[in-house]
Amino acid sequence: MGQLDKINKVLDIEKMQKVQDDFSELTGLAAVLLTVDGEVVTESSHFTEICRCYTRMSPIGYGRCEKCIRDLIRQVKEKRDTVICSCHIGLVNYGIPLFWGNEVAAVVYGGQVLIDDPDIEQFKQMAHEMDIDSRRFIRSAAKLRIITKQELEKTIYYIKSILGTMVDMAEARYQTMETETEAKKVAQMKSDFLANMSHEIRTPMNAVIGMAEMALRESMSGEAREYVRQIQTSGKALLSLINDILDFSKIQAGKMRIQEEPYSITELSLEIMNMLQAKSSNSKVELILNINPALPVKLYGDGNRIRQIMVNILNNAVKFTHKGAIVMDVDFQTEDEENLTLKIDIRDTGIGIKEKDLGGIFESFQQVDSKRNRNIEGTGLGLAITQDFVHMMNGTISVESHYGKGTAFSVRLPQKVAIADNSIRVASPEDNIVYIMLHEGHLQRALHDILDTLGVVYKDVDSEGDVPESDERKNRFLFTEEKLCRQETVNYAAANDSVTVVVLADYYSTLKSAQSNIWVVKRPFSTNLVAGILNGESLHIGGDADNMAISFIAPDAHVLMVDDNLINLQVDVGLLAPLEMHIDTAQNGKEAIDLIAENKYDLIFMDHMMPGMDGVETTHIIRRFYENYNDVPIIALTGNVADGIENEFIREGMNDFVPKPVEVKVLMDKLRKWLPPDKLIKQQKNIMPKEMESTAVDLSASLQTPAGGEEEKAKERAESPVPGLDIAGAIEMLQSEELYKIILDSFYQAIPERISQFREMTEQNDTETYLIEIHALKSTAKQVGAMELGDEAAYLYELAKQGDWDEVFGRTESNNINDLIEKL
């Protein structure tokens, strides 16, 4: 629970507001109640004219005021007592801590008075700095109340006593409520024990898995590599079991809560199927995702729990399905304008469940037909947890199975509609025709169903020769699969450039194409994928060359990229170069504000953590003082990917976020989503940036080379030519070797300065700058493939956020960070 939520829950805010208003009216002192994070709890009382009408209405003044408030709250937290100090224009302010237990939970901020007569010349100078009319500013300063320090301290003691008593009473009520619930917790001691043990085991298990991952990057014999891989695989399996036990114990102890927020069921479903396909090594099982295109773009519910429901059922299907298909249908039933029932149906062609065992599959620690399935790993908790989640969301779950033929799960969940527009669209379905040359029955039937829902005409053909030479529709596609792709297919594509040949390949296939009308598309197969292809968006294209395929350019778009880290700016601008946009860059909030005052941008990418004005403060100023930017999307760039972070940014005036280190696909998705549609120019063909053309391989040549397995790929990635750098992984993330060279060069040139910075920050106890710099390092290190350095920076960042500065500076002084940097 956040501080604001906690305060609102336990305090009578209306009474606090009344006491505060009466205090300000009686004493003439300004007052407002804030959380220790700076969130406003009560409405401000008796704020002076000079602050309300002049200082805070200036962009510069507003930023300085916000910094003064943050500094005062920080001093109160550190001192744990009342603080009196002057603000940037010389007004005397106070900060009074309100304690909850032994913790400073809130701060009463106010004052805005003078102890001495105002210095007219000083106020003139400040008015000039903040671009404020000096005459009005001075007249307003003359209205300020002048009070002695003794009188101020006496008045502060008065309000501190009253509010402190109110908080003490609220805390006593809260403790009473806690005592009442304690009896319920005693009954859950078994679950608490499981939860604690799970946490204790997770720490060393994460180390085992992480060390195995790092070991696989080193040079070693094939036999030793296989040993380490087995350690890693077993560790992940054990961690999965521990997660199940932890979730189960939370549910049993009543600690699991449904947290609702807007989410995309379409993106969520595709993400899960991609993850499942990446983990599955069984090429005999087809993974298929059917989504109703009319599903709303955004629903309102607990997307994380729905993800876990899907993953648990699908993981079960993968375990028990050895050939055939696993199909997930995502549909809905409209209840009214604001509500619907989400329908998730997952069916497989696996070994099935005996009728006598069906009644026990949702029971805890139960695995059906254990003799037959003794080699299948698991706790027997996955479906029990799934059922609990469904019931917590007021939904239903059922199962049907035919032993030896397969199983089908059906989940029904009530959800609210957040954005009602269709989630999947084909721009002009009547302009398309699809010829289907597929021999895999599940795949063929799935494509039929998908094209029917999209309203696209299709015909089955036995060979390329059965495709008519012409058709009245302007977009023609031939869908085939990798095992049917022959030299005749290449020759056909070369002779018929009006037909786009779509080759459906395995997830780990090495099949590639440099021919513009042959698209090699990786599974899993989904409605999103087909719709994207028909729209000219080569989604999930396979191969090094095709991974860089872009479906649009935006030469008329103007974008501002704000980041205090030069390497990050180089990465972001380099990733966006193929789109031909006009991109300006800024390295701090002030530079961004200056550029915004002079230009009109279609989109702003805003770094979250920056020295001076951070991304949130800069966004506040843009939204408050630049009306022409009210509808301009601002997208946060952040290394913080905690649950609910998107909602936090939206509350602060931003529209979306991109996690660091930045990936090209994510950037493309955000641009496609937020740029004005009239600025996007669709590319009808599969376009590759010039720097990638040399890596493309003709499909005809690829057909003569057997596809490499995942083991060979892992070996190539592990054997980096530079110790300590995962070069292959970094290039894969950036999807441009040339861009990687530029970023790496900048990173290396900055190493001496970076080492000096960390030593200086440690010696000077500069916690504010350290937090920003270590946050930047954790993403830039991983951007160049320095994974160990990135992990250490991430660990130090988490320690710094928790305020454990002794450990942070201790590790830095012992050269943990600098040693890792110097190794590179």
mmCIF file of N, CA and C in Angstrom, residues 32 96 111 117 172 177 204 262 265 358 375 427 460 514 785 818:
data_model
loop_
_atom_site.group_PDB
_atom_site.id
_atom_site.type_symbol
_atom_site.label_atom_id
_atom_site.label_comp_id
_atom_site.label_asym_id
_atom_site.label_seq_id
_atom_site.Cartn_x
_atom_site.Cartn_y
_atom_site.Cartn_z
ATOM 1 N N VAL A 32 -0.290 22.778 4.275
ATOM 2 C CA VAL A 32 -0.782 21.687 3.426
ATOM 3 C C VAL A 32 -0.154 20.399 3.949
ATOM 4 N N ILE A 96 6.685 19.883 9.451
ATOM 5 C CA ILE A 96 6.403 19.186 10.707
ATOM 6 C C ILE A 96 6.182 17.711 10.407
ATOM 7 N N GLY A 111 3.968 27.915 6.027
ATOM 8 C CA GLY A 111 4.719 29.095 6.436
ATOM 9 C C GLY A 111 4.466 30.248 5.487
ATOM 10 N N ASP A 117 12.112 42.581 7.215
ATOM 11 C CA ASP A 117 11.511 43.338 6.115
ATOM 12 C C ASP A 117 12.041 42.817 4.786
ATOM 13 N N ALA A 172 -4.151 4.273 16.974
ATOM 14 C CA ALA A 172 -4.739 3.371 17.960
ATOM 15 C C ALA A 172 -5.902 2.585 17.349
ATOM 16 N N MET A 177 -7.813 -2.661 14.772
ATOM 17 C CA MET A 177 -8.222 -3.457 13.613
ATOM 18 C C MET A 177 -7.211 -4.561 13.327
ATOM 19 N N PRO A 204 19.095 -18.176 -2.909
ATOM 20 C CA PRO A 204 20.202 -18.969 -3.478
ATOM 21 C C PRO A 204 19.883 -19.536 -4.855
ATOM 22 N N PRO A 262 -5.892 -0.884 -16.540
ATOM 23 C CA PRO A 262 -6.091 -1.130 -17.974
ATOM 24 C C PRO A 262 -5.005 -2.049 -18.534
ATOM 25 N N ILE A 265 -5.632 -7.373 -23.708
ATOM 26 C CA ILE A 265 -5.715 -8.830 -23.723
ATOM 27 C C ILE A 265 -5.082 -9.381 -24.992
ATOM 28 N N LEU A 358 -11.005 -36.442 -13.366
ATOM 29 C CA LEU A 358 -11.361 -35.056 -13.684
ATOM 30 C C LEU A 358 -11.750 -34.263 -12.441
ATOM 31 N N ASN A 375 7.303 -38.896 -14.809
ATOM 32 C CA ASN A 375 8.461 -38.130 -15.298
ATOM 33 C C ASN A 375 8.133 -36.655 -15.526
ATOM 34 N N ALA A 427 -7.021 -3.213 -42.730
ATOM 35 C CA ALA A 427 -7.438 -1.917 -43.270
ATOM 36 C C ALA A 427 -8.525 -2.052 -44.329
ATOM 37 N N ASP A 460 -7.667 -22.653 -51.123
ATOM 38 C CA ASP A 460 -6.633 -23.666 -50.922
ATOM 39 C C ASP A 460 -6.047 -24.072 -52.273
ATOM 40 N N ALA A 514 16.328 -12.421 -48.603
ATOM 41 C CA ALA A 514 16.623 -11.033 -48.962
ATOM 42 C C ALA A 514 15.732 -10.596 -50.117
ATOM 43 N N GLY A 785 26.031 -5.041 -23.759
ATOM 44 C CA GLY A 785 26.269 -6.462 -23.510
ATOM 45 C C GLY A 785 27.102 -6.748 -22.281
ATOM 46 N N ASN A 818 33.862 -0.224 -10.124
ATOM 47 C CA ASN A 818 34.989 0.244 -10.925
ATOM 48 C C ASN A 818 35.824 -0.904 -11.468
#
